[in-house]
XYZ file of C-alpha atoms in Angstrom:
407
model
C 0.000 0.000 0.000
C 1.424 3.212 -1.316
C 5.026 2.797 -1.505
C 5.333 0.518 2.098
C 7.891 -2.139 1.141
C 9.935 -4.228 2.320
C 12.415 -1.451 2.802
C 10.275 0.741 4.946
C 8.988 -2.415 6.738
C 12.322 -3.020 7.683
C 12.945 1.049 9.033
C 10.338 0.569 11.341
C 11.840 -2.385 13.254
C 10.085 -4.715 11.338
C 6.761 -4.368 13.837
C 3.295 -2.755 12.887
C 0.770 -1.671 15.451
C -3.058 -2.729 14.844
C -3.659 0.051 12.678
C -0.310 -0.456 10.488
C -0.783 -4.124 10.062
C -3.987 -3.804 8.418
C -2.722 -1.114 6.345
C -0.374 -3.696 4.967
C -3.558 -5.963 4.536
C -5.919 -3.585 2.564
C -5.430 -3.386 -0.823
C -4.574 0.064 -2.316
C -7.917 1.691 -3.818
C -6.868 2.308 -7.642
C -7.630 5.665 -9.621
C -10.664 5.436 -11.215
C -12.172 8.498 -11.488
C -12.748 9.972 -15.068
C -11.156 13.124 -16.120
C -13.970 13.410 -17.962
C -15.407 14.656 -14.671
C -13.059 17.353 -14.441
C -13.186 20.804 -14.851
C -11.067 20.731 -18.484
C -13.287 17.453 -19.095
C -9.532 15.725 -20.719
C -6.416 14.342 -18.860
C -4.088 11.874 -18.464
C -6.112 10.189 -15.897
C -2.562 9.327 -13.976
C -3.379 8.534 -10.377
C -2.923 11.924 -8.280
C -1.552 9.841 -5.480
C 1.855 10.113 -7.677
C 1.929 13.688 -7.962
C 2.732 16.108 -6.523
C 3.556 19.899 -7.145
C 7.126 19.775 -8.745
C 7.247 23.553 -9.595
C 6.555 24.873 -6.471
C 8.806 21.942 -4.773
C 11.787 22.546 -6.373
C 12.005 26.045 -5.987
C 11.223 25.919 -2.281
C 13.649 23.337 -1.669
C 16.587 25.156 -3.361
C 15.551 28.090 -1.253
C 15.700 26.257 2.250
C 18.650 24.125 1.350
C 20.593 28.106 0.527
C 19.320 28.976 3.864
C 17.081 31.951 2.498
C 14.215 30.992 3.974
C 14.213 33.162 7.228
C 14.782 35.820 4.846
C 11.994 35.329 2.381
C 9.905 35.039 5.023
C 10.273 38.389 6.730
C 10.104 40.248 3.270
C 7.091 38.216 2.578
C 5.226 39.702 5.738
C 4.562 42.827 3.964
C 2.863 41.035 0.988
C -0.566 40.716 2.083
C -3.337 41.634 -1.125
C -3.807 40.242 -4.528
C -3.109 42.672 -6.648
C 0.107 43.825 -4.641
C 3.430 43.801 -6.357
C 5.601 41.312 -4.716
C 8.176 42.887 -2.518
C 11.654 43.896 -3.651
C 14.749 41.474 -2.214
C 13.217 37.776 -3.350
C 15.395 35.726 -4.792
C 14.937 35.252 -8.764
C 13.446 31.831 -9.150
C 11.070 32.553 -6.097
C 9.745 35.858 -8.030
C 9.657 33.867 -11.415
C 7.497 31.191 -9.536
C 5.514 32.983 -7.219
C 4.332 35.911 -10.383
C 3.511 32.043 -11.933
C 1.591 30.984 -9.513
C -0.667 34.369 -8.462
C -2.207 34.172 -11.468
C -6.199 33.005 -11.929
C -6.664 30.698 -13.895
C -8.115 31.710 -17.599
C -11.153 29.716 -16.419
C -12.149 32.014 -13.856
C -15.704 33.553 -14.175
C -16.126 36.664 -12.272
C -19.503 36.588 -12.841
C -19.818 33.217 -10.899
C -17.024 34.164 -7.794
C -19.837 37.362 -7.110
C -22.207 35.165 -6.888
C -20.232 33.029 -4.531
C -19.736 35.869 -2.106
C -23.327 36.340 -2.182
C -23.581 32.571 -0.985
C -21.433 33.285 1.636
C -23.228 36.276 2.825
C -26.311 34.103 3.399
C -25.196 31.033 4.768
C -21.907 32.478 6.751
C -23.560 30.844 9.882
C -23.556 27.398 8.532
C -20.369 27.565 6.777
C -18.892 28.658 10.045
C -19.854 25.882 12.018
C -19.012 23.717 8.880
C -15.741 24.547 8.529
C -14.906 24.312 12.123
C -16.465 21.066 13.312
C -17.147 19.087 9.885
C -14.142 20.101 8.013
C -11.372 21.141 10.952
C -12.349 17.897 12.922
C -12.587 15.717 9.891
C -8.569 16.467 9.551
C -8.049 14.578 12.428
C -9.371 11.330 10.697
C -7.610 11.495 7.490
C -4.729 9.524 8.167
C -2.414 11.239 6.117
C -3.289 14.831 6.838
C -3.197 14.261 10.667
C 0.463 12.317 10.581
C 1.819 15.375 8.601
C 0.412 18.366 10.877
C 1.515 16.331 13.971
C 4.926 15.838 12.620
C 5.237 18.931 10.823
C 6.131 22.470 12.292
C 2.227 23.456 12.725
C 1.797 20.294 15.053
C 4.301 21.785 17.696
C 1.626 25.210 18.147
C -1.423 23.996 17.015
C -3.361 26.922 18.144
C -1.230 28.487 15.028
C -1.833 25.973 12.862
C -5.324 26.166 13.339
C -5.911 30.051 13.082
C -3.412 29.643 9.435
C -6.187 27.136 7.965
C -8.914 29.474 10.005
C -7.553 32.179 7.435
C -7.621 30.222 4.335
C -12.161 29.579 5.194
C -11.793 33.281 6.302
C -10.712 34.588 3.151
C -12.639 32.656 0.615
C -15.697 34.084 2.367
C -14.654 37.335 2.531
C -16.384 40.283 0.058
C -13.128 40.820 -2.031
C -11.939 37.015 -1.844
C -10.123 37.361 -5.155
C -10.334 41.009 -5.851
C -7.449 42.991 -6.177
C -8.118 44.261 -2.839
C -8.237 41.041 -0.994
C -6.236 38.060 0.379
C -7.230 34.895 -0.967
C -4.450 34.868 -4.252
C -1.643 35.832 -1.415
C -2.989 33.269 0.935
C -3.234 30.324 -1.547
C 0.046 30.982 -2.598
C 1.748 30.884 0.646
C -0.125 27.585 1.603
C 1.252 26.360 -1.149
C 4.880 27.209 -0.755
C 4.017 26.195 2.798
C 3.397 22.574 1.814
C 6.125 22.408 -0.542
C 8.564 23.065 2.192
C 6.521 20.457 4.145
C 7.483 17.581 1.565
C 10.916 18.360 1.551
C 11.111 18.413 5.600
C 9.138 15.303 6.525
C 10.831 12.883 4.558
C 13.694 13.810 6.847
C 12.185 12.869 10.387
C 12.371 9.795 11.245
C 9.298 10.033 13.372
C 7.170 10.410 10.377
C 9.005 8.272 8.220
C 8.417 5.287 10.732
C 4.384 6.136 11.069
C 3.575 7.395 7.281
C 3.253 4.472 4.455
C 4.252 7.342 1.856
C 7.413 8.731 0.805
C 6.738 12.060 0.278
C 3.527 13.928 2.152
C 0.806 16.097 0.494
C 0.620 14.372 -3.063
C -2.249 15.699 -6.041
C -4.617 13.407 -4.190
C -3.677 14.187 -0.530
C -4.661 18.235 -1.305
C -7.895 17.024 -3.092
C -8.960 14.313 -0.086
C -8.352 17.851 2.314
C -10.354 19.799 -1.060
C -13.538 17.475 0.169
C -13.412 17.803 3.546
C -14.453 21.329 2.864
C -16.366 22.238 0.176
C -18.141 18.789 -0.471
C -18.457 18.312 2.631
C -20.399 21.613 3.456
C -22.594 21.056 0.498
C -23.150 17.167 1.888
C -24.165 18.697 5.084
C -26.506 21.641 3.450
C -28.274 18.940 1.635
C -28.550 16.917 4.397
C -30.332 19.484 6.300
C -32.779 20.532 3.211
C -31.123 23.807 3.167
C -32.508 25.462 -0.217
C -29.893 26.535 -2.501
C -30.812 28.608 -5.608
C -28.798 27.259 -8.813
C -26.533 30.163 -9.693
C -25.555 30.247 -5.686
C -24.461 26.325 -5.926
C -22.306 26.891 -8.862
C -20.441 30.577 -7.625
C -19.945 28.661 -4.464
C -18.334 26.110 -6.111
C -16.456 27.653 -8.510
C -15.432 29.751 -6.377
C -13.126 26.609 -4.203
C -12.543 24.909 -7.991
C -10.297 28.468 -8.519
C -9.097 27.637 -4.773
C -7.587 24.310 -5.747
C -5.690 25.337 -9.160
C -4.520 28.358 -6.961
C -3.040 25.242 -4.338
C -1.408 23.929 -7.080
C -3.961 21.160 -8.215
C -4.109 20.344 -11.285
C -6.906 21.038 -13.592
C -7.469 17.763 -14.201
C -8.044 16.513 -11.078
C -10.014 19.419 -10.287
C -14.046 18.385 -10.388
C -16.453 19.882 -13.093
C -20.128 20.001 -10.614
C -21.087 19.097 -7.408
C -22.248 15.211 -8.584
C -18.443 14.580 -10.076
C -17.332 16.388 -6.549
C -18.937 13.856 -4.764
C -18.540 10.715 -6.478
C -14.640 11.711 -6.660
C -14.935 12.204 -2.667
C -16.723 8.789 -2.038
C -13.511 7.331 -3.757
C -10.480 9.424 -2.413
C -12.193 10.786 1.350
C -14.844 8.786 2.504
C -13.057 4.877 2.375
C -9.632 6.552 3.883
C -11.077 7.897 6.848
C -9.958 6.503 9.924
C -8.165 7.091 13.620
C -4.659 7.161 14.157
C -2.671 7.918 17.251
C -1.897 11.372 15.692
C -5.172 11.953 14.981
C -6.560 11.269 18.317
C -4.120 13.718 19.945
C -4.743 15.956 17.542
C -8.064 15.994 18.546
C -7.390 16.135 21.852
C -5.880 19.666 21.262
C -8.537 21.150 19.744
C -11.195 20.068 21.546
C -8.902 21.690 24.601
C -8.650 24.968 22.576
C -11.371 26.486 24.339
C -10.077 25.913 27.724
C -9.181 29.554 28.363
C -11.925 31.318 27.405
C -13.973 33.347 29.248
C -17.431 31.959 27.659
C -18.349 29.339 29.698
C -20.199 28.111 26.718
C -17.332 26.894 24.813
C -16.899 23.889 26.736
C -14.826 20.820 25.965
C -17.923 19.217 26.357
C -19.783 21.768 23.942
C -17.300 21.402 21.456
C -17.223 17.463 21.513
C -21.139 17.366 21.399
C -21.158 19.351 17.970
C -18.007 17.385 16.227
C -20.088 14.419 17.699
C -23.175 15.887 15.896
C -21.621 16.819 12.756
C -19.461 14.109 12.263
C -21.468 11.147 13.853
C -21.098 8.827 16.624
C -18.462 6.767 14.895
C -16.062 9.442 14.380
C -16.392 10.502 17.252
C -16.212 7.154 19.150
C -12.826 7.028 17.022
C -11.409 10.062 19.004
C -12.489 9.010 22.342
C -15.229 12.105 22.278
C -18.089 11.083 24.852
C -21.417 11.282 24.349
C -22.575 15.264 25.953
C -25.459 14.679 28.243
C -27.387 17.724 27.478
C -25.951 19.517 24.134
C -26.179 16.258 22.127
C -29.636 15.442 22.478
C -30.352 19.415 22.259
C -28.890 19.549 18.697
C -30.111 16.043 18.039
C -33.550 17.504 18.439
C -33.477 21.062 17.857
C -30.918 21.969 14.869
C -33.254 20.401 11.654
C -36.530 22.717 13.231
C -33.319 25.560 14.082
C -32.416 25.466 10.394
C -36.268 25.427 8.681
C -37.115 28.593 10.861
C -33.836 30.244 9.449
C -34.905 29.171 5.862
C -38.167 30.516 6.616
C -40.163 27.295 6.161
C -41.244 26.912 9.777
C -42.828 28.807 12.181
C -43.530 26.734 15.106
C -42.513 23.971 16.988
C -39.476 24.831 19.235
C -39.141 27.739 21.224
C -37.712 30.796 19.609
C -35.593 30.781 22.985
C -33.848 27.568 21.878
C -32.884 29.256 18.258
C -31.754 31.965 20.042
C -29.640 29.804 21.505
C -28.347 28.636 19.008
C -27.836 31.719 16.932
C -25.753 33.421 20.043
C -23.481 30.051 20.428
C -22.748 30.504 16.736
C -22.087 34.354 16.662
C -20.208 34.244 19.996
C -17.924 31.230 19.063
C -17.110 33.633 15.486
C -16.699 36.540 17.418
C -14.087 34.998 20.292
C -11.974 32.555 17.751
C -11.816 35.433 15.308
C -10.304 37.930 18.555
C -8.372 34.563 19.409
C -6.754 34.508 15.512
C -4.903 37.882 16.543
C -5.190 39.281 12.763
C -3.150 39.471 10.763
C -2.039 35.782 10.555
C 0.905 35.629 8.282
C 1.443 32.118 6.343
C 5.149 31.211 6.931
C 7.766 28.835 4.543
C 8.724 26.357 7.811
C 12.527 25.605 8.116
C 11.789 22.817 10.238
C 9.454 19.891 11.632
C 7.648 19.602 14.737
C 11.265 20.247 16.978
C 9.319 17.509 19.868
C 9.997 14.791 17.481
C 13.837 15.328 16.391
């Protein structure tokens, strides 16, 4: 299964923990979605496990291995809106790529990226809680993902970590998203120099090396299996709970995280075409993959812990367990050792399907308008304190080096 041999079998000590052996069991899934499903309908249809970003990896490597990195970094705090010049003092290749890669792609459709912010203006409260207990606890269960934050720089200050991928939702909601005046471009292209330095410092930890069955982190398919834990799986969950979408909203919104991908460095091909190839692609590449791993589950631990020193008492461990419980389902959450929350998770069991009607208008009665109130002032209260907690502006580094607890 992807790339563990004999070799690597051997670098481990030759011993496999439950989860490992039947790692070596399972069969690898192959690549069988169609590029006809993508966005430029054609491609080679060459399993995205086995790619990865090799413009954006070489330059990033040559860059840490000159030791420029700390330098590039400060210079690149001032670079903060799209339609910014870069700053003076980066080395040539870095300019060359990063003027590359800050371009849209000649896909884009204005027209269809308003529209998206206009999504985002009416559902911000769902796609807040979406992205933050769907999508942000999801990561903990995608095996991959959580063995390379843990392992990585960002698993050393997770509170960091978190408020860098915070900023990625945060700007693709945002008015200006990819107007010259705004921060998505500069933020996608610092995540993805970010995870380019990422799969040139794993491979050299021996700590991941002995828990990941790749060689190299973040491939084509790793950044689209992250790609469905948000997008497809907000629209899942809006679906799910009958929330009406008009036509022209469901395809800005999407468009709008199709530009987000190319702009990570996906390519096109890989990139899905409508919301029907999005999830049938996701029910091959997320869904079968998901799983707990002893990263994960401290990983998890962390976050749910996040809220410990806040002042609203609502933001509870418990609080915070009962809606990853509630969004994710019991068996994710019986994989990361959440408990069942005596009163919040029969409270949203019962009350968020009648919360969400009333919002969309289509009910007027049943539970009090105390208990959507309720919910309403959880919602705007958790935005309002993780936002103060994100201390703005979060700047997107290049890492020099991996988590420094597991030398």
């Amino acid at each position: 299964m992807e790339d563990l041999n004999r070799r690597r079998l051997l670098k481990t000590g030759g011993t496999l923990g439950a989860l490992g052996a039947a790692a070596v069991v399972a069969p690898a899934t192959p690549w069988t979605w169609s590029p006809a499903e993508s966005l430029p309908r054609v491609g080679s249809g060459a399993d995205p496990k086995g790619g990865w970003d090799p413009e954006a990896d070489a330059v990033i490597a040559a860059l840490l291995d000159r030791g420029e990195v700390p330098k590039v970094n400060k210079i690149l705090r001032s670079w903060t809106k799209n339609g910014q010049p870069l700053p003076a003092g980066l080395p040539a290749d870095l300019r060359d790529f990063m003027e590359h890669a800050r371009q849209l792609p000649s896909w884009t459709d204005r027209d269809k990226l308003a529209t998206a912010v206009r999504f985002n203006q009416k559902r911000g409260t769902y796609l807040g809680v979406l992205y933050g207990f769907a999508s942000g606890m999801m990561s903990t269960v995608i095996p991959k993902e959580a063995r390379a934050v843990y392992y990585s720089k960002g698993g050393a200050d997770m509170k960091d970590r978190i408020t860098k991928t915070a900023k990625l939702g945060y700007d693709i909601g945002s008015l200006n998203a990819y107007q010259p005046d705004g921060e998505m471009v500069v933020t996608c292209v610092k995540t993805r120099m970010a995870h380019a330095a990422v799969r040139h410092l794993l491979p050299q930890s021996p700590h991941w090396v002995h828990a990941a069955p790749e060689k190299k982190p973040i491939s084509q398919a790793d950044i689209m299996v992250t790609w469905h834990s948000l997008p497809t799986t907000v629209w899942r969950n809006l679906q799910k709970w009958n929330v009406p979408i008009a036509a022209d909203e469901s395809e800005g919104f999407l468009h709008s995280w199709q530009v987000t991908a190319h702009m990570l460095g996906v390519e096109d091909q890989y990139i899905p075409k409508s919301w029907n190839a999005a999830d049938s692609q996701a029910k091959q590449v997320l869904d079968p993959i998901l799983a707990p791993t002893p990263e994960g589950k401290k990983l998890a631990d962390i976050l749910l812990g996040l809220g410990y020193n806040l002042d609203l008492s609502l933001l509870s461990r418990g609080v915070l367990g009962a809606l990853t419980r509630f969004m994710l389902g019991d068996k994710v959450a019986d994989w990361l050792d959440i408990p069942r929350e005596p009163v919040w998770s029969p409270l949203l069991e019962t009350a968020w399907g009648p919360y969400v009607a009333v919002r969309e208008g289509a009910l007027n009665v049943g539970v009090p308008k105390e208990a959507y109130w309720l919910f309403d002032e959880f919602l705007r209260q958790f935005v309002l304190l993780y936002m103060s907690e994100l201390h703005m502006p979060i700047n997107i580094e290049i890492p020099v080096i991996n988590n420094p607890k597991y030398r």
